[in-house]
Amino acid sequence: AVVSTQSTGAKEVKRAFTVFIPKTLIEIFIGLNNAQLSKMRIFYQHKYNTTVERDLGNMRGVDETFKRLALAVLTGTRNESKDVDEDLALRDARQLYSAGVNRFGTERPVFHELMANRSYEHLRTVFARYRVEAHEDIGQSIRSEFMGPMQEVYMSIVEMIRKPAQYFAETLLKVMKGVGTDDAELVRIVVWRSEIDLEEIKQHFGSVNGRTLREYIKHDTGGDYRSMLLAIVK
C-alpha cells in the first residue's frame, strides 16, 4: 500500500513537503503504526540524504503550530493496545477540556501529546467523554477556535481517528469533485486504503453520493491510470 511500506510512504511524505500539503502529511503520519513510522523515517533519510524532521522544520509558509503537532505525531511513542482504560480516558477528556481548545497551539499542548501517544481506540473514547464534559463535540470546539489550514488539520485528525472509512469516503469525493481531479491524492488514498478498509469506504461513498466510487473513477479518470484504479476498486 502507498503509505504502508517505507519506500512509498517516504515518497508520499516528500511529495507533501514539495507541494506544501499539511493535511496529507498528517494523514500519513497518523495512518502509520510505530514500526512503519520508524521504517519510513529510516528509508527517507537514506533516499533523500536528510531527515523527515529537518524537512518538516524547513517548510515555509506553514504554521509553526502545525510543525509542532506533526513532530509530536511523527516522533511520539503511540500506545498500540486495543484495550481502553475508561478511567484514563475520562481523565484525558477532562484534561483536554480544562486546557481549552484555544491552547492547542501552545508549547506542549495537551491535544498534541494525546494525538501522539494514545491509541486510536483510547482516543475514540476520549472524544466521546469530551462531549459529555464540554457539552459539545470536540469538532465544534475546534471549529469555534480555529480557521483556515489548522482547523482543517485538527478536524482531519479527529475524523480520521473517529470514523476513518467515512473520513476517506468524503475526502475521495472532494478529490474528484470540481474542476479536475487530484490524481496523486486519488491514487494515494485508494491504494493505501485498499489493504485496510476500502470495502467499507466504498459502501459509505455510495450511500451518501448516489453513485459508486467505481462510477466516479470511470467518469473522472482515463487511460492506464483509470485501469489501475478500477482493478483495485472492483
PDB file of C-alpha atoms in Angstrom:
ATOM      1  CA  ALA A   1       0.000   0.000   0.000  1.00  0.00           C
ATOM      2  CA  VAL A   2       1.123   3.541  -0.695  1.00  0.00           C
ATOM      3  CA  VAL A   3       1.877   4.510   2.872  1.00  0.00           C
ATOM      4  CA  SER A   4       2.142   1.081   4.482  1.00  0.00           C
ATOM      5  CA  THR A   5       5.650   0.483   3.146  1.00  0.00           C
ATOM      6  CA  GLN A   6       8.719   2.500   3.995  1.00  0.00           C
ATOM      7  CA  SER A   7       9.640   3.301   0.387  1.00  0.00           C
ATOM      8  CA  THR A   8       6.334   4.591  -0.945  1.00  0.00           C
ATOM      9  CA  GLY A   9       5.497   6.171   2.394  1.00  0.00           C
ATOM     10  CA  ALA A  10       8.704   8.188   2.214  1.00  0.00           C
ATOM     11  CA  LYS A  11       7.940   9.245  -1.358  1.00  0.00           C
ATOM     12  CA  GLU A  12       4.472  10.464  -0.383  1.00  0.00           C
ATOM     13  CA  VAL A  13       5.935  12.438   2.515  1.00  0.00           C
ATOM     14  CA  LYS A  14       8.479  14.031   0.173  1.00  0.00           C
ATOM     15  CA  ARG A  15       5.720  14.949  -2.272  1.00  0.00           C
ATOM     16  CA  ALA A  16       3.687  16.531   0.512  1.00  0.00           C
ATOM     17  CA  PHE A  17       6.719  18.582   1.573  1.00  0.00           C
ATOM     18  CA  THR A  18       7.368  19.651  -2.026  1.00  0.00           C
ATOM     19  CA  VAL A  19       3.853  20.869  -2.748  1.00  0.00           C
ATOM     20  CA  PHE A  20       3.134  22.035   0.814  1.00  0.00           C
ATOM     21  CA  ILE A  21       0.167  19.853   1.794  1.00  0.00           C
ATOM     22  CA  PRO A  22      -0.014  19.805   5.630  1.00  0.00           C
ATOM     23  CA  LYS A  23      -3.210  17.750   5.678  1.00  0.00           C
ATOM     24  CA  THR A  24      -1.614  14.958   3.618  1.00  0.00           C
ATOM     25  CA  LEU A  25       1.390  14.830   5.946  1.00  0.00           C
ATOM     26  CA  ILE A  26      -0.834  14.425   8.981  1.00  0.00           C
ATOM     27  CA  GLU A  27      -2.892  11.716   7.259  1.00  0.00           C
ATOM     28  CA  ILE A  28       0.289   9.770   6.520  1.00  0.00           C
ATOM     29  CA  PHE A  29       1.798  10.192   9.982  1.00  0.00           C
ATOM     30  CA  ILE A  30      -1.462   9.327  11.764  1.00  0.00           C
ATOM     31  CA  GLY A  31      -2.041   6.381   9.410  1.00  0.00           C
ATOM     32  CA  LEU A  32       1.248   4.610  10.158  1.00  0.00           C
ATOM     33  CA  ASN A  33       1.886   2.482  13.208  1.00  0.00           C
ATOM     34  CA  ASN A  34       5.073   2.841  15.275  1.00  0.00           C
ATOM     35  CA  ALA A  35       7.077   0.271  13.327  1.00  0.00           C
ATOM     36  CA  GLN A  36       6.001   1.690   9.962  1.00  0.00           C
ATOM     37  CA  LEU A  37       6.849   5.240  11.035  1.00  0.00           C
ATOM     38  CA  SER A  38      10.309   4.154  12.134  1.00  0.00           C
ATOM     39  CA  LYS A  39      10.997   2.320   8.858  1.00  0.00           C
ATOM     40  CA  MET A  40       9.665   5.202   6.802  1.00  0.00           C
ATOM     41  CA  ARG A  41      11.936   7.696   8.569  1.00  0.00           C
ATOM     42  CA  ILE A  42      14.993   5.489   8.053  1.00  0.00           C
ATOM     43  CA  PHE A  43      14.212   4.976   4.348  1.00  0.00           C
ATOM     44  CA  TYR A  44      13.565   8.699   3.905  1.00  0.00           C
ATOM     45  CA  GLN A  45      16.983   9.559   5.314  1.00  0.00           C
ATOM     46  CA  HIS A  46      18.737   7.017   3.099  1.00  0.00           C
ATOM     47  CA  LYS A  47      16.912   8.058  -0.052  1.00  0.00           C
ATOM     48  CA  TYR A  48      16.936  11.839   0.340  1.00  0.00           C
ATOM     49  CA  ASN A  49      20.056  12.329   2.479  1.00  0.00           C
ATOM     50  CA  THR A  50      18.099  14.326   5.019  1.00  0.00           C
ATOM     51  CA  THR A  51      15.575  13.595   7.750  1.00  0.00           C
ATOM     52  CA  VAL A  52      11.822  13.965   7.805  1.00  0.00           C
ATOM     53  CA  GLU A  53      12.206  16.142  10.881  1.00  0.00           C
ATOM     54  CA  ARG A  54      14.627  18.501   9.120  1.00  0.00           C
ATOM     55  CA  ASP A  55      12.422  18.865   6.046  1.00  0.00           C
ATOM     56  CA  LEU A  56       9.423  19.434   8.295  1.00  0.00           C
ATOM     57  CA  GLY A  57      11.283  22.210  10.092  1.00  0.00           C
ATOM     58  CA  ASN A  58      12.265  23.782   6.765  1.00  0.00           C
ATOM     59  CA  MET A  59       8.716  24.003   5.413  1.00  0.00           C
ATOM     60  CA  ARG A  60       7.991  27.636   4.590  1.00  0.00           C
ATOM     61  CA  GLY A  61       4.651  29.356   4.841  1.00  0.00           C
ATOM     62  CA  VAL A  62       3.378  26.716   7.271  1.00  0.00           C
ATOM     63  CA  ASP A  63       2.103  27.488  10.759  1.00  0.00           C
ATOM     64  CA  GLU A  64       4.648  26.661  13.471  1.00  0.00           C
ATOM     65  CA  THR A  65       1.810  25.098  15.437  1.00  0.00           C
ATOM     66  CA  PHE A  66       1.388  22.589  12.638  1.00  0.00           C
ATOM     67  CA  LYS A  67       5.091  21.756  12.715  1.00  0.00           C
ATOM     68  CA  ARG A  68       4.962  21.089  16.461  1.00  0.00           C
ATOM     69  CA  LEU A  69       1.892  18.906  16.024  1.00  0.00           C
ATOM     70  CA  ALA A  70       3.405  16.937  13.127  1.00  0.00           C
ATOM     71  CA  LEU A  71       6.656  16.438  15.005  1.00  0.00           C
ATOM     72  CA  ALA A  72       4.790  15.192  18.076  1.00  0.00           C
ATOM     73  CA  VAL A  73       2.861  12.651  15.989  1.00  0.00           C
ATOM     74  CA  LEU A  74       5.958  11.684  13.993  1.00  0.00           C
ATOM     75  CA  THR A  75       8.193  11.038  16.985  1.00  0.00           C
ATOM     76  CA  GLY A  76       5.610  10.042  19.574  1.00  0.00           C
ATOM     77  CA  THR A  77       5.529   6.560  21.011  1.00  0.00           C
ATOM     78  CA  ARG A  78       1.924   5.574  20.466  1.00  0.00           C
ATOM     79  CA  ASN A  79       0.305   3.031  22.740  1.00  0.00           C
ATOM     80  CA  GLU A  80      -0.969   0.422  20.284  1.00  0.00           C
ATOM     81  CA  SER A  81      -3.001  -1.630  22.731  1.00  0.00           C
ATOM     82  CA  LYS A  82      -6.594  -2.427  21.771  1.00  0.00           C
ATOM     83  CA  ASP A  83      -7.661  -2.139  25.411  1.00  0.00           C
ATOM     84  CA  VAL A  84      -9.169   1.086  26.727  1.00  0.00           C
ATOM     85  CA  ASP A  85      -8.686   2.315  30.284  1.00  0.00           C
ATOM     86  CA  GLU A  86     -12.000   4.066  30.915  1.00  0.00           C
ATOM     87  CA  ASP A  87     -10.707   5.995  33.919  1.00  0.00           C
ATOM     88  CA  LEU A  88      -7.696   7.283  31.969  1.00  0.00           C
ATOM     89  CA  ALA A  89      -9.940   8.224  29.046  1.00  0.00           C
ATOM     90  CA  LEU A  90     -12.111  10.296  31.370  1.00  0.00           C
ATOM     91  CA  ARG A  91      -9.043  11.983  32.880  1.00  0.00           C
ATOM     92  CA  ASP A  92      -7.715  12.748  29.401  1.00  0.00           C
ATOM     93  CA  ALA A  93     -11.042  14.209  28.335  1.00  0.00           C
ATOM     94  CA  ARG A  94     -11.163  16.418  31.409  1.00  0.00           C
ATOM     95  CA  GLN A  95      -7.554  17.485  30.905  1.00  0.00           C
ATOM     96  CA  LEU A  96      -8.295  18.342  27.278  1.00  0.00           C
ATOM     97  CA  TYR A  97     -11.355  20.341  28.287  1.00  0.00           C
ATOM     98  CA  SER A  98      -9.528  22.127  31.128  1.00  0.00           C
ATOM     99  CA  ALA A  99      -6.642  23.058  28.839  1.00  0.00           C
ATOM    100  CA  GLY A 100      -9.096  24.724  26.467  1.00  0.00           C
ATOM    101  CA  VAL A 101      -9.065  24.400  22.711  1.00  0.00           C
ATOM    102  CA  ASN A 102      -7.625  27.895  22.498  1.00  0.00           C
ATOM    103  CA  ARG A 103      -4.406  26.428  23.886  1.00  0.00           C
ATOM    104  CA  PHE A 104      -3.965  23.618  21.336  1.00  0.00           C
ATOM    105  CA  GLY A 105      -1.035  25.504  19.811  1.00  0.00           C
ATOM    106  CA  THR A 106       0.976  26.270  22.941  1.00  0.00           C
ATOM    107  CA  GLU A 107       4.450  24.858  23.541  1.00  0.00           C
ATOM    108  CA  ARG A 108       3.381  21.488  24.944  1.00  0.00           C
ATOM    109  CA  PRO A 109      -0.337  21.301  24.207  1.00  0.00           C
ATOM    110  CA  VAL A 110      -2.416  18.551  25.691  1.00  0.00           C
ATOM    111  CA  PHE A 111      -4.048  17.841  22.339  1.00  0.00           C
ATOM    112  CA  HIS A 112      -0.720  17.237  20.592  1.00  0.00           C
ATOM    113  CA  GLU A 113       0.511  14.895  23.303  1.00  0.00           C
ATOM    114  CA  LEU A 114      -2.685  12.849  23.268  1.00  0.00           C
ATOM    115  CA  MET A 115      -2.694  12.544  19.463  1.00  0.00           C
ATOM    116  CA  ALA A 116       0.930  11.391  19.518  1.00  0.00           C
ATOM    117  CA  ASN A 117       0.826   8.896  22.354  1.00  0.00           C
ATOM    118  CA  ARG A 118      -2.634   7.428  22.933  1.00  0.00           C
ATOM    119  CA  SER A 119      -4.065   4.501  20.983  1.00  0.00           C
ATOM    120  CA  TYR A 120      -6.800   5.154  18.431  1.00  0.00           C
ATOM    121  CA  GLU A 121      -9.280   3.088  20.432  1.00  0.00           C
ATOM    122  CA  HIS A 122      -8.474   5.156  23.506  1.00  0.00           C
ATOM    123  CA  LEU A 123      -8.822   8.445  21.611  1.00  0.00           C
ATOM    124  CA  ARG A 124     -12.273   7.482  20.332  1.00  0.00           C
ATOM    125  CA  THR A 125     -13.338   7.025  23.934  1.00  0.00           C
ATOM    126  CA  VAL A 126     -11.717  10.330  24.907  1.00  0.00           C
ATOM    127  CA  PHE A 127     -13.682  12.134  22.186  1.00  0.00           C
ATOM    128  CA  ALA A 128     -16.904  10.602  23.491  1.00  0.00           C
ATOM    129  CA  ARG A 129     -16.095  11.583  27.084  1.00  0.00           C
ATOM    130  CA  TYR A 130     -15.119  15.079  25.942  1.00  0.00           C
ATOM    131  CA  ARG A 131     -18.590  15.607  24.544  1.00  0.00           C
ATOM    132  CA  VAL A 132     -20.052  14.937  27.987  1.00  0.00           C
ATOM    133  CA  GLU A 133     -17.542  17.120  29.832  1.00  0.00           C
ATOM    134  CA  ALA A 134     -17.652  20.050  27.401  1.00  0.00           C
ATOM    135  CA  HIS A 135     -21.337  19.762  26.435  1.00  0.00           C
ATOM    136  CA  GLU A 136     -20.278  19.909  22.794  1.00  0.00           C
ATOM    137  CA  ASP A 137     -18.457  17.719  20.297  1.00  0.00           C
ATOM    138  CA  ILE A 138     -14.710  18.244  20.032  1.00  0.00           C
ATOM    139  CA  GLY A 139     -15.253  19.140  16.373  1.00  0.00           C
ATOM    140  CA  GLN A 140     -17.487  22.030  17.442  1.00  0.00           C
ATOM    141  CA  SER A 141     -14.766  23.224  19.809  1.00  0.00           C
ATOM    142  CA  ILE A 142     -12.163  23.124  17.052  1.00  0.00           C
ATOM    143  CA  ARG A 143     -14.392  24.990  14.589  1.00  0.00           C
ATOM    144  CA  SER A 144     -15.137  27.704  17.126  1.00  0.00           C
ATOM    145  CA  GLU A 145     -11.472  28.373  17.870  1.00  0.00           C
ATOM    146  CA  PHE A 146      -9.675  27.905  14.552  1.00  0.00           C
ATOM    147  CA  MET A 147      -9.915  28.985  10.944  1.00  0.00           C
ATOM    148  CA  GLY A 148      -8.053  28.032   7.791  1.00  0.00           C
ATOM    149  CA  PRO A 149      -5.416  25.298   7.494  1.00  0.00           C
ATOM    150  CA  MET A 150      -5.100  24.467  11.205  1.00  0.00           C
ATOM    151  CA  GLN A 151      -8.840  23.954  11.546  1.00  0.00           C
ATOM    152  CA  GLU A 152      -8.668  21.561   8.597  1.00  0.00           C
ATOM    153  CA  VAL A 153      -5.682  19.706  10.082  1.00  0.00           C
ATOM    154  CA  TYR A 154      -7.242  19.329  13.550  1.00  0.00           C
ATOM    155  CA  MET A 155     -10.573  18.214  12.103  1.00  0.00           C
ATOM    156  CA  SER A 156      -8.810  15.735   9.814  1.00  0.00           C
ATOM    157  CA  ILE A 157      -7.076  14.130  12.786  1.00  0.00           C
ATOM    158  CA  VAL A 158     -10.261  13.827  14.825  1.00  0.00           C
ATOM    159  CA  GLU A 159     -12.409  12.481  11.973  1.00  0.00           C
ATOM    160  CA  MET A 160      -9.702  10.137  10.659  1.00  0.00           C
ATOM    161  CA  ILE A 161      -9.323   8.582  14.105  1.00  0.00           C
ATOM    162  CA  ARG A 162     -13.037   8.565  14.923  1.00  0.00           C
ATOM    163  CA  LYS A 163     -14.553   7.321  11.624  1.00  0.00           C
ATOM    164  CA  PRO A 164     -11.757   6.506   9.155  1.00  0.00           C
ATOM    165  CA  ALA A 165     -13.936   4.971   6.429  1.00  0.00           C
ATOM    166  CA  GLN A 166     -16.359   7.902   6.451  1.00  0.00           C
ATOM    167  CA  TYR A 167     -13.469  10.364   6.513  1.00  0.00           C
ATOM    168  CA  PHE A 168     -11.762   8.855   3.459  1.00  0.00           C
ATOM    169  CA  ALA A 169     -15.028   8.474   1.544  1.00  0.00           C
ATOM    170  CA  GLU A 170     -15.637  12.199   1.992  1.00  0.00           C
ATOM    171  CA  THR A 171     -12.011  13.002   1.140  1.00  0.00           C
ATOM    172  CA  LEU A 172     -12.203  10.979  -2.071  1.00  0.00           C
ATOM    173  CA  LEU A 173     -15.325  12.862  -3.111  1.00  0.00           C
ATOM    174  CA  LYS A 174     -13.569  16.203  -2.557  1.00  0.00           C
ATOM    175  CA  VAL A 175     -10.583  14.968  -4.561  1.00  0.00           C
ATOM    176  CA  MET A 176     -12.786  14.074  -7.546  1.00  0.00           C
ATOM    177  CA  LYS A 177     -15.361  16.866  -7.475  1.00  0.00           C
ATOM    178  CA  GLY A 178     -14.902  20.258  -9.064  1.00  0.00           C
ATOM    179  CA  VAL A 179     -12.616  21.184 -11.923  1.00  0.00           C
ATOM    180  CA  GLY A 180     -10.049  18.433 -12.441  1.00  0.00           C
ATOM    181  CA  THR A 181      -9.124  15.510 -10.231  1.00  0.00           C
ATOM    182  CA  ASP A 182      -6.128  15.456  -7.891  1.00  0.00           C
ATOM    183  CA  ASP A 183      -4.647  12.302  -9.427  1.00  0.00           C
ATOM    184  CA  ALA A 184      -1.822  11.858  -6.918  1.00  0.00           C
ATOM    185  CA  GLU A 185      -4.153  12.131  -3.930  1.00  0.00           C
ATOM    186  CA  LEU A 186      -6.705   9.797  -5.513  1.00  0.00           C
ATOM    187  CA  VAL A 187      -4.069   7.124  -6.131  1.00  0.00           C
ATOM    188  CA  ARG A 188      -2.531   7.585  -2.696  1.00  0.00           C
ATOM    189  CA  ILE A 189      -5.796   7.094  -0.837  1.00  0.00           C
ATOM    190  CA  VAL A 190      -7.206   4.252  -2.966  1.00  0.00           C
ATOM    191  CA  VAL A 191      -4.003   2.199  -2.952  1.00  0.00           C
ATOM    192  CA  TRP A 192      -3.290   2.841   0.718  1.00  0.00           C
ATOM    193  CA  ARG A 193      -6.774   2.031   1.998  1.00  0.00           C
ATOM    194  CA  SER A 194      -7.137  -0.982  -0.307  1.00  0.00           C
ATOM    195  CA  GLU A 195      -5.327  -3.031   2.332  1.00  0.00           C
ATOM    196  CA  ILE A 196      -7.219  -1.543   5.252  1.00  0.00           C
ATOM    197  CA  ASP A 197     -10.881  -0.581   4.791  1.00  0.00           C
ATOM    198  CA  LEU A 198     -11.589   0.132   1.115  1.00  0.00           C
ATOM    199  CA  GLU A 199     -14.729  -2.026   1.106  1.00  0.00           C
ATOM    200  CA  GLU A 200     -16.196  -0.004   3.958  1.00  0.00           C
ATOM    201  CA  ILE A 201     -15.160   3.232   2.242  1.00  0.00           C
ATOM    202  CA  LYS A 202     -16.911   2.116  -0.961  1.00  0.00           C
ATOM    203  CA  GLN A 203     -20.117   1.351   0.922  1.00  0.00           C
ATOM    204  CA  HIS A 204     -20.154   4.718   2.650  1.00  0.00           C
ATOM    205  CA  PHE A 205     -19.227   6.558  -0.554  1.00  0.00           C
ATOM    206  CA  GLY A 206     -22.124   5.018  -2.479  1.00  0.00           C
ATOM    207  CA  SER A 207     -24.657   5.520   0.308  1.00  0.00           C
ATOM    208  CA  VAL A 208     -24.083   9.271   0.580  1.00  0.00           C
ATOM    209  CA  ASN A 209     -23.361  10.147  -3.064  1.00  0.00           C
ATOM    210  CA  GLY A 210     -25.869   8.093  -5.036  1.00  0.00           C
ATOM    211  CA  ARG A 211     -23.061   6.906  -7.310  1.00  0.00           C
ATOM    212  CA  THR A 212     -20.414   4.329  -6.564  1.00  0.00           C
ATOM    213  CA  LEU A 213     -16.741   5.110  -6.182  1.00  0.00           C
ATOM    214  CA  ARG A 214     -16.098   2.955  -9.245  1.00  0.00           C
ATOM    215  CA  GLU A 215     -18.514   5.070 -11.305  1.00  0.00           C
ATOM    216  CA  TYR A 216     -16.789   8.258 -10.188  1.00  0.00           C
ATOM    217  CA  ILE A 217     -13.406   6.857 -11.173  1.00  0.00           C
ATOM    218  CA  LYS A 218     -14.708   5.768 -14.579  1.00  0.00           C
ATOM    219  CA  HIS A 219     -16.050   9.269 -15.223  1.00  0.00           C
ATOM    220  CA  ASP A 220     -13.176  11.335 -13.824  1.00  0.00           C
ATOM    221  CA  THR A 221     -10.061   9.411 -14.884  1.00  0.00           C
ATOM    222  CA  GLY A 222      -8.669   7.813 -18.037  1.00  0.00           C
ATOM    223  CA  GLY A 223      -6.055   5.572 -19.619  1.00  0.00           C
ATOM    224  CA  ASP A 224      -3.801   3.160 -17.745  1.00  0.00           C
ATOM    225  CA  TYR A 225      -4.275   5.241 -14.636  1.00  0.00           C
ATOM    226  CA  ARG A 226      -8.018   4.531 -14.682  1.00  0.00           C
ATOM    227  CA  SER A 227      -7.445   0.837 -15.404  1.00  0.00           C
ATOM    228  CA  MET A 228      -5.136   0.532 -12.411  1.00  0.00           C
ATOM    229  CA  LEU A 229      -7.650   2.195 -10.072  1.00  0.00           C
ATOM    230  CA  LEU A 230     -10.577   0.143 -11.398  1.00  0.00           C
ATOM    231  CA  ALA A 231      -8.572  -3.038 -10.837  1.00  0.00           C
ATOM    232  CA  ILE A 232      -8.408  -2.094  -7.174  1.00  0.00           C
ATOM    233  CA  VAL A 233     -11.919  -0.669  -6.793  1.00  0.00           C
ATOM    234  CA  LYS A 234     -13.830  -3.693  -8.063  1.00  0.00           C
TER     235      LYS A 234
END
